[in-house]
PDB file of C-alpha atoms in Angstrom:
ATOM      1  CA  UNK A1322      47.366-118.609-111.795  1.00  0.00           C
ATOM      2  CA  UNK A1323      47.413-119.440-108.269  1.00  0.00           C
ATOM      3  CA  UNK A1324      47.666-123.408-107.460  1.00  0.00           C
ATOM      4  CA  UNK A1325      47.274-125.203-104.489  1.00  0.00           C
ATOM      5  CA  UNK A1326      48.233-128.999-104.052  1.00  0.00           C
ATOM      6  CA  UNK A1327      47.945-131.026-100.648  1.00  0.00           C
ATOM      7  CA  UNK A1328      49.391-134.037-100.162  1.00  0.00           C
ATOM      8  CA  UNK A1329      48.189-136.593 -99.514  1.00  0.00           C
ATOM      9  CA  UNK A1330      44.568-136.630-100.915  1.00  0.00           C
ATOM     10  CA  UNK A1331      43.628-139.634 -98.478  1.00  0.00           C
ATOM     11  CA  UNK A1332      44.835-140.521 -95.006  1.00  0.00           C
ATOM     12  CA  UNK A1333      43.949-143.677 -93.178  1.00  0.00           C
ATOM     13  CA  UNK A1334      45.609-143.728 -89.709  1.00  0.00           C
ATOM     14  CA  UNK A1335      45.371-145.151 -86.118  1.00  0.00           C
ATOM     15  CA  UNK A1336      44.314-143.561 -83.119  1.00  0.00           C
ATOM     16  CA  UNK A1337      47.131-142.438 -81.092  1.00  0.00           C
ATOM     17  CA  UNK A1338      49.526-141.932 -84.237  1.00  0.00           C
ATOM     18  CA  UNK A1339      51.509-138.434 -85.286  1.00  0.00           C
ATOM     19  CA  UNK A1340      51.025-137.411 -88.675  1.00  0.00           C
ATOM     20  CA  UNK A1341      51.345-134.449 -91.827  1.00  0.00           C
ATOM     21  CA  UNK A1342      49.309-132.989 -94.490  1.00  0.00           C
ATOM     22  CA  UNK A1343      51.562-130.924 -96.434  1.00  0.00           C
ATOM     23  CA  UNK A1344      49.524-127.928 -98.680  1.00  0.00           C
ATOM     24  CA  UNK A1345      52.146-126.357-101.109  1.00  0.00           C
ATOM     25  CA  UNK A1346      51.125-123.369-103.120  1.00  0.00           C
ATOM     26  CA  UNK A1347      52.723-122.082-106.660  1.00  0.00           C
ATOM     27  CA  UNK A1348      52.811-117.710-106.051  1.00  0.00           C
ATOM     28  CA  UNK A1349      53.481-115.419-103.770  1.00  0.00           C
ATOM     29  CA  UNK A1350      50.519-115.336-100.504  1.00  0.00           C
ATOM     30  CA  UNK A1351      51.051-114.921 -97.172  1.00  0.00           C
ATOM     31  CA  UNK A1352      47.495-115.506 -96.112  1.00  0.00           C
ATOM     32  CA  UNK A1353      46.391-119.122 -96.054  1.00  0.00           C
ATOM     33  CA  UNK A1354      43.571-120.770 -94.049  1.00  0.00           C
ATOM     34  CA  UNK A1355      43.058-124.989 -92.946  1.00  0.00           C
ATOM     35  CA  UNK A1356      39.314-125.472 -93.146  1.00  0.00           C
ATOM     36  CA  UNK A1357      37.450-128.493 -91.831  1.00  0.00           C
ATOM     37  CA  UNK A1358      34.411-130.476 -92.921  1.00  0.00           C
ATOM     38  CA  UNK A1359      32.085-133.449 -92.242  1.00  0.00           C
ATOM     39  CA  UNK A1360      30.302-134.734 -95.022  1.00  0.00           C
ATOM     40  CA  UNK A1361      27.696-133.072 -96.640  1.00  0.00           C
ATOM     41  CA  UNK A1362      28.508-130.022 -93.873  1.00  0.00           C
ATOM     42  CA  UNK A1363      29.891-126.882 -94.363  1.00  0.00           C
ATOM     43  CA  UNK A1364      33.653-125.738 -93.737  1.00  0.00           C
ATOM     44  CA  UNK A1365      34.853-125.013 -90.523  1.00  0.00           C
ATOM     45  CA  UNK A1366      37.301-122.429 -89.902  1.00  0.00           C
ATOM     46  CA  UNK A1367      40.246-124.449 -88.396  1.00  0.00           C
ATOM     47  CA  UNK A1368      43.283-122.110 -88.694  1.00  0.00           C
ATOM     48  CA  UNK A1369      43.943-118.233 -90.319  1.00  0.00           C
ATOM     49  CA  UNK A1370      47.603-118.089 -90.935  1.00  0.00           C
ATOM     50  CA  UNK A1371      48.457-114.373 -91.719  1.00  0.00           C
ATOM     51  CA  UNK A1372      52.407-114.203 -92.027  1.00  0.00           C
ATOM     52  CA  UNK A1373      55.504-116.047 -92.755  1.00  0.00           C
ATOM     53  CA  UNK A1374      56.066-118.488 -89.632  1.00  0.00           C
ATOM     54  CA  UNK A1375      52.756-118.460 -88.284  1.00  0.00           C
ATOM     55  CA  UNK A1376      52.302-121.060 -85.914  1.00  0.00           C
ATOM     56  CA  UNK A1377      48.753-122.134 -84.128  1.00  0.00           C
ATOM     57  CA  UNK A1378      47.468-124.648 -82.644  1.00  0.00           C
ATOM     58  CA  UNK A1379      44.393-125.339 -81.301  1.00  0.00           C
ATOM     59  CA  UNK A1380      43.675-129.089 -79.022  1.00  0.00           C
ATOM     60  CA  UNK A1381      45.293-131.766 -81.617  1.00  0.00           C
ATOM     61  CA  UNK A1382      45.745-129.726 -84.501  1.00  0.00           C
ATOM     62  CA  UNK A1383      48.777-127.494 -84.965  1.00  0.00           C
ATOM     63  CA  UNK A1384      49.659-125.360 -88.336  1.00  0.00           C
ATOM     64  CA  UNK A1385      52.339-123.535 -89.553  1.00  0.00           C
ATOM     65  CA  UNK A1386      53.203-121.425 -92.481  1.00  0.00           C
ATOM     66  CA  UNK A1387      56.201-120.839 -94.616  1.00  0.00           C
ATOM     67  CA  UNK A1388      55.995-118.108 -97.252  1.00  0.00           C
ATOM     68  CA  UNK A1389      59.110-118.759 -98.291  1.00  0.00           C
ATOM     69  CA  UNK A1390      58.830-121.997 -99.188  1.00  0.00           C
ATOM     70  CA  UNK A1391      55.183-121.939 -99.923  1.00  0.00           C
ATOM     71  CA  UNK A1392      54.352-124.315 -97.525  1.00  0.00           C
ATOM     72  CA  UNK A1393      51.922-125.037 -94.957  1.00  0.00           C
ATOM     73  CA  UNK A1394      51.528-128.159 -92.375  1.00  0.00           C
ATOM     74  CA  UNK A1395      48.788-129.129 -90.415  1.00  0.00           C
ATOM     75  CA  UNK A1396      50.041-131.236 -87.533  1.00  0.00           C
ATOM     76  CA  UNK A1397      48.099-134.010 -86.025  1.00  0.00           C
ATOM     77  CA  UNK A1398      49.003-134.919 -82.570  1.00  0.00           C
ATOM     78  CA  UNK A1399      47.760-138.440 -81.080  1.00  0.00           C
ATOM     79  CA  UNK A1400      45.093-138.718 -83.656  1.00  0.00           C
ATOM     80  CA  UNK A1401      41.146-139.650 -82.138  1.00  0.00           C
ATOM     81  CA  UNK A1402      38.178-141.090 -84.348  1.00  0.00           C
ATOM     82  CA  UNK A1403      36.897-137.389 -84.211  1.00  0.00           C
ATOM     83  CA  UNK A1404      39.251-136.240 -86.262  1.00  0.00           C
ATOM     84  CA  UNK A1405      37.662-138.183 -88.983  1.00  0.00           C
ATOM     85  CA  UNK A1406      37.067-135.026 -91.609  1.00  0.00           C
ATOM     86  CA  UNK A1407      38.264-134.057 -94.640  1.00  0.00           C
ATOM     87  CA  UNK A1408      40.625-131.239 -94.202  1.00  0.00           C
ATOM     88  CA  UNK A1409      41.077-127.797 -96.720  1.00  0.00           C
ATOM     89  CA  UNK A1410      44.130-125.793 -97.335  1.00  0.00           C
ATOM     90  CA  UNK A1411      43.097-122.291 -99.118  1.00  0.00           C
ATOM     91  CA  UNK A1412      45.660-119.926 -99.619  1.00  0.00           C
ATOM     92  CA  UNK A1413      44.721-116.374-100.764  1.00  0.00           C
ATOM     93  CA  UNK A1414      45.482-114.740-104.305  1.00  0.00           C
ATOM     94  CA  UNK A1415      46.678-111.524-102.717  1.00  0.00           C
ATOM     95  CA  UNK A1416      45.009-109.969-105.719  1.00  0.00           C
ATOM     96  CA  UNK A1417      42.396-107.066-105.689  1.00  0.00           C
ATOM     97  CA  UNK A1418      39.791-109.012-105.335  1.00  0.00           C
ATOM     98  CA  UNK A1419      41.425-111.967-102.904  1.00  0.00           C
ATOM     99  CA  UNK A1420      39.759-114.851-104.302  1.00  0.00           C
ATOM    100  CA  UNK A1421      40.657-118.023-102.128  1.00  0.00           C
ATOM    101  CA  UNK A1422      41.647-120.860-103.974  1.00  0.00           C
ATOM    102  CA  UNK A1423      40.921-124.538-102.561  1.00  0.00           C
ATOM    103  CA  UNK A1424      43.589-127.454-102.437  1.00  0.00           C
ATOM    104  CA  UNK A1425      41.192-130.618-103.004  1.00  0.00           C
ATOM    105  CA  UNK A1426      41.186-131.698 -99.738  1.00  0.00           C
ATOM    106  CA  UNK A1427      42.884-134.465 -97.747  1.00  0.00           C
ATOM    107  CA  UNK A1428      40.283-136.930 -96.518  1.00  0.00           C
ATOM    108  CA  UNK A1429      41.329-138.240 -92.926  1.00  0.00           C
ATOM    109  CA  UNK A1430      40.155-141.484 -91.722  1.00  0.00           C
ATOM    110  CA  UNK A1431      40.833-142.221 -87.862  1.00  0.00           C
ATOM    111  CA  UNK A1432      40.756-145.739 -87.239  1.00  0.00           C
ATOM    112  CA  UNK A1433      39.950-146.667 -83.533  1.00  0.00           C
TER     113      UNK A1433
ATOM    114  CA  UNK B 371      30.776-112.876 -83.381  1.00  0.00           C
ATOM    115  CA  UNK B 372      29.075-111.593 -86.945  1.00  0.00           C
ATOM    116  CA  UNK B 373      28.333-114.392 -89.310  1.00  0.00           C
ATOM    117  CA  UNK B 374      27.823-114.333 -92.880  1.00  0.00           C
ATOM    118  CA  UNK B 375      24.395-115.760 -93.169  1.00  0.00           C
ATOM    119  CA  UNK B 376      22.960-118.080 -96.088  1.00  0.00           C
ATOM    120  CA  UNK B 377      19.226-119.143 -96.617  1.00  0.00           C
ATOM    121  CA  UNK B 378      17.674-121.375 -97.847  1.00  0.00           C
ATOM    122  CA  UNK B 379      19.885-124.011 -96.108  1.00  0.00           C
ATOM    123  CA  UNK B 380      18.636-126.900 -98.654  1.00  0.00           C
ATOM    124  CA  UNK B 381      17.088-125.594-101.935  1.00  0.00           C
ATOM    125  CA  UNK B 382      15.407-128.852-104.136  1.00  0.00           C
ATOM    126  CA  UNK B 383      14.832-127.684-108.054  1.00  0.00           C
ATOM    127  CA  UNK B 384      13.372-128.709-111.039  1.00  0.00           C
ATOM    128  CA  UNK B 385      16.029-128.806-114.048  1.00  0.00           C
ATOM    129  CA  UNK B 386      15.246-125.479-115.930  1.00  0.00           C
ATOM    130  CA  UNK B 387      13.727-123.795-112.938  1.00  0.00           C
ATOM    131  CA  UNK B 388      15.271-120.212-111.942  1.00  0.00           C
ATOM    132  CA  UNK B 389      17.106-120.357-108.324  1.00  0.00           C
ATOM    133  CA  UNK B 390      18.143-117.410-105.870  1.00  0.00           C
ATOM    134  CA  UNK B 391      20.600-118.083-103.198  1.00  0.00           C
ATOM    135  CA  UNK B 392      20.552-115.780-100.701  1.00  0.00           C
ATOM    136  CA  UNK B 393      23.092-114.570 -98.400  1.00  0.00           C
ATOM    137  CA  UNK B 394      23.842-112.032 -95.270  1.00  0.00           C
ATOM    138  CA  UNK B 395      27.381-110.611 -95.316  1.00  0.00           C
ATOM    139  CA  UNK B 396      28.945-109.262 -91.892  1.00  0.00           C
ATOM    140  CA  UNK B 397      27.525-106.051 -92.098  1.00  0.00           C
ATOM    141  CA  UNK B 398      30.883-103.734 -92.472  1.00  0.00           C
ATOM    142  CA  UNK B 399      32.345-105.797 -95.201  1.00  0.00           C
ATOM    143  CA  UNK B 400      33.039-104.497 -98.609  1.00  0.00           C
ATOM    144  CA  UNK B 401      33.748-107.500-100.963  1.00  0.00           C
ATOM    145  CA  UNK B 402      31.450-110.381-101.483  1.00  0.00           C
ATOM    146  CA  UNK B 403      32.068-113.832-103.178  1.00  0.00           C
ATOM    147  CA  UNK B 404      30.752-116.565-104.072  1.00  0.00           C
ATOM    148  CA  UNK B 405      31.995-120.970-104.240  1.00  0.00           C
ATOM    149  CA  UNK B 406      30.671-124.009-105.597  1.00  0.00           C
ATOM    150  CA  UNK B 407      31.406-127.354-103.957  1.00  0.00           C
ATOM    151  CA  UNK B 408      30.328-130.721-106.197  1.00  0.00           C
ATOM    152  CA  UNK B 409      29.699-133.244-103.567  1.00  0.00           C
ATOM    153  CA  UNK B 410      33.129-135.064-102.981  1.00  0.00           C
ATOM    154  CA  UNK B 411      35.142-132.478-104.868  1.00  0.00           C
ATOM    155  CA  UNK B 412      36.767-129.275-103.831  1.00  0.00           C
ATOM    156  CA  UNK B 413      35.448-125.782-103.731  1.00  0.00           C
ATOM    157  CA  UNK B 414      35.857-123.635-106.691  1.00  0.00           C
ATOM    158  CA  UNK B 415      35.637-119.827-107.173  1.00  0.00           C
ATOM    159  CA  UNK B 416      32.734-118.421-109.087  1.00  0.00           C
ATOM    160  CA  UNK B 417      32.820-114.408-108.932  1.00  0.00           C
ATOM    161  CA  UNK B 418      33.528-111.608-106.633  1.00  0.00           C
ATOM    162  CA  UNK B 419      31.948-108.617-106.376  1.00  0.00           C
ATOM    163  CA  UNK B 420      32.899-105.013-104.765  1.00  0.00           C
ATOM    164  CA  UNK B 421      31.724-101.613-104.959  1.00  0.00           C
ATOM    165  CA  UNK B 422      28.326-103.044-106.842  1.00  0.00           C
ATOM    166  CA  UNK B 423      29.995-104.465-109.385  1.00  0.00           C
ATOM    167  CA  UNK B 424      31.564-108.151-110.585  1.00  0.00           C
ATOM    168  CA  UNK B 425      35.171-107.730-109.892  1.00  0.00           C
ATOM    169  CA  UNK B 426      36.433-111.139-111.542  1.00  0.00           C
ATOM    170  CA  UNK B 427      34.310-114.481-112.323  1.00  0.00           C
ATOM    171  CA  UNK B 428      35.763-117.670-113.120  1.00  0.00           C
ATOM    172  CA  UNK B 429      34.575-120.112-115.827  1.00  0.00           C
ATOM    173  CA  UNK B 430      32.274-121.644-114.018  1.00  0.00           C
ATOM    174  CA  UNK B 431      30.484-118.051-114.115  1.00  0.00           C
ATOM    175  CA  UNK B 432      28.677-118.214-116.957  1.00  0.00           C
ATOM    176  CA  UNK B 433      25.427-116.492-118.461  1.00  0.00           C
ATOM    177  CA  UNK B 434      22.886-118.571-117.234  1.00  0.00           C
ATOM    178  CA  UNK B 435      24.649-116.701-113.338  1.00  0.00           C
ATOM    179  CA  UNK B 436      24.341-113.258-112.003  1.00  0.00           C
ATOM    180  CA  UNK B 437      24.968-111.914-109.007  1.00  0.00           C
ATOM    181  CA  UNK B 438      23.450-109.241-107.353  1.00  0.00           C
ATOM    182  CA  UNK B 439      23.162-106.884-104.191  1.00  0.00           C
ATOM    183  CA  UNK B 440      19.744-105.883-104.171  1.00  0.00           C
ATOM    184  CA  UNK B 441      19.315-103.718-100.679  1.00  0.00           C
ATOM    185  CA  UNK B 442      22.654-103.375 -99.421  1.00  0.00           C
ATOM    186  CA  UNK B 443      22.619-105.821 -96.946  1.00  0.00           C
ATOM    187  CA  UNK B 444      21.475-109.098 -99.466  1.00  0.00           C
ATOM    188  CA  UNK B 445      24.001-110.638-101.650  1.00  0.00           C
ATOM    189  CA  UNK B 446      21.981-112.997-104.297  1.00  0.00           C
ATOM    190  CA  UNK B 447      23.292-115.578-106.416  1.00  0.00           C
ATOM    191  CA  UNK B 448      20.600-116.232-109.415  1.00  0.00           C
ATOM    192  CA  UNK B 449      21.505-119.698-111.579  1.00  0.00           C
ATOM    193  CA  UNK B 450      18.351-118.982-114.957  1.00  0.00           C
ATOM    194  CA  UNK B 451      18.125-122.018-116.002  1.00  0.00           C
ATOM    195  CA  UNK B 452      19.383-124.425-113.597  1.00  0.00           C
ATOM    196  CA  UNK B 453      21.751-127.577-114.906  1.00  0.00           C
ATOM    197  CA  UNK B 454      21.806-130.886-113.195  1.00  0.00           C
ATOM    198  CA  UNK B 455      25.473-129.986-112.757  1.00  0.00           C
ATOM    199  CA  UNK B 456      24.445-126.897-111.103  1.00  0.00           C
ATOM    200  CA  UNK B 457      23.622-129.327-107.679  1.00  0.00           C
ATOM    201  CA  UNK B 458      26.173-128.689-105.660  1.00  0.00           C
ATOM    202  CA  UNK B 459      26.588-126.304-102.133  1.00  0.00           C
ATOM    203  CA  UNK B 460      26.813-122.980-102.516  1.00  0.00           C
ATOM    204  CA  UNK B 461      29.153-121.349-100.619  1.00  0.00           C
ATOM    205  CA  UNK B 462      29.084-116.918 -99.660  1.00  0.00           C
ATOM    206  CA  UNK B 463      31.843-114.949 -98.133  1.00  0.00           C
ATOM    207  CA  UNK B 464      32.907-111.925 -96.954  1.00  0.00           C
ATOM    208  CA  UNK B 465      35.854-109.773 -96.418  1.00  0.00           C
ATOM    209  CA  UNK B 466      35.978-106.160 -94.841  1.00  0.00           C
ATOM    210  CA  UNK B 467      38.978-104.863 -97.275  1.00  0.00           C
ATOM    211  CA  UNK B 468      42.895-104.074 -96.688  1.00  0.00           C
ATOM    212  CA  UNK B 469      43.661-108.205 -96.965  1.00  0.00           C
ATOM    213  CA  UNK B 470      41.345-109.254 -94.166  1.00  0.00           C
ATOM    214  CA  UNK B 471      40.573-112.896 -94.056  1.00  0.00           C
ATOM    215  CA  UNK B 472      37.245-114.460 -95.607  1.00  0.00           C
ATOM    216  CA  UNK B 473      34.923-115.232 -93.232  1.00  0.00           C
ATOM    217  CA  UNK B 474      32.057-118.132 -94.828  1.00  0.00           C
ATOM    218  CA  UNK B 475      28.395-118.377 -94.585  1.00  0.00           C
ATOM    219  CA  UNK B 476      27.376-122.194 -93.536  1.00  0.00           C
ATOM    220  CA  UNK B 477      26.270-123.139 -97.425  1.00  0.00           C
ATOM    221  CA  UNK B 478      23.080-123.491 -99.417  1.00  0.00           C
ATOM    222  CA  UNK B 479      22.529-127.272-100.699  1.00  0.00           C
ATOM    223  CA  UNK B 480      21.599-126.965-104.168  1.00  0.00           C
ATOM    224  CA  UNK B 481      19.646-130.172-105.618  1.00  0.00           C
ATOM    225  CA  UNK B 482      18.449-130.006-109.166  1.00  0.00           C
ATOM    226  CA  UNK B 483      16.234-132.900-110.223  1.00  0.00           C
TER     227      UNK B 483
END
């Protein structure tokens, strides 16, 4: 069974400041999405990440995937309040069916 | 762009009351899904469905949930006799096939009283 773990589950930071979330993943995918949301919003699509050494980035945000090592980053570049979210990894099963399975989220807390 | 749509947006129940989510896939997609989100918590696989059928459910999936796709264009999720841990958002997707990414319907708030 597919699991996904993100480190870490909580994130207080300054504006201005570089940081990591790190979303490792136990089997074999090489599809894998970063997902934002407000509370009590939906999820908004951040990032698609469709093969081994994928790289996008999109304003502040930049992700990359490593099937290899099962690994995916999501980059934050001179953080800003609005950044404030918590922050998904999902990485696909590959299966028939491609069920997405959720890390638990890393919530992000931008101090100004 | 196509967007997988979801109604109602908020849905307030009485415990033991029958619910229907609705939802809209993108119109040339071929598997369906549904999530569950507790407030504060991450969000969890219930079932996926192809070719008219339930292709795998998780344990959340239980008897008191069906799923169903009515016309061809609806997807419904029906909870029978709704929980107060059923509240949580309801989350639809849809994929076209051949390992194409999930695209997500905006959520249905599910608040059982």
């Amino acid at each position: 069974e597919l699991k996904v773990e993100q480190n870490p589950l909580f994130l207080s930071m300054q504006e201005g400041k570089n940081y990591t979330i790190y979303c490792n993943y136990s089997t074999t995918s090489d599809r894998l999405y970063w997902y934002r949301q407000d509370p009590g919003k939906s999820l908004e699509s951040l990032f698609v990440l469709l093969s081994n050494g994928a790289v996008k980035q999109e304003g502040r945000l930049m992700a990359s995937l490593d099937t290899k090592a099962r690994l995916s980053t999501l980059h934050i570049t001179a953080a800003v309040h609005d950044l404030s979210a918590t922050y998904f990894c999902a990485v696909d099963t590959m299966n028939r069916d491609d069920k997405i399975i959720f890390g638990k989220g890393t919530r992000l807390h931008i101090l100004p | 762009e196509p967007e997988v749509t979801q109604t109602p947006s908020h849905q307030v129940t009485q415990m033991g009351q029958e619910v229907i989510l609705r939802c809209v896939p993108i119109s040339n997609h071929l598997y369906f899904y549904w999530y569950r989100q507790i407030l504060g918590q991450k969000v969890e696989f219930l079932v996926s469905f192809y070719n008219n059928e339930i292709s795998e459910k998780s344990e959340i999936f239980d008897d008191q949930f069906s799923v169903e796709r009515p016309d061809g264009s609806n997807f419904t999720l029906k909870i029978r006799s709704t929980k107060l841990e059923d509240s949580a958002m309801y989350f639809c997707a849809s994929r076209k096939g051949g390992h194409q990414p999930q695209h997500f319907g905006d959520g249905t708030r599910l608040s059982i009283l």
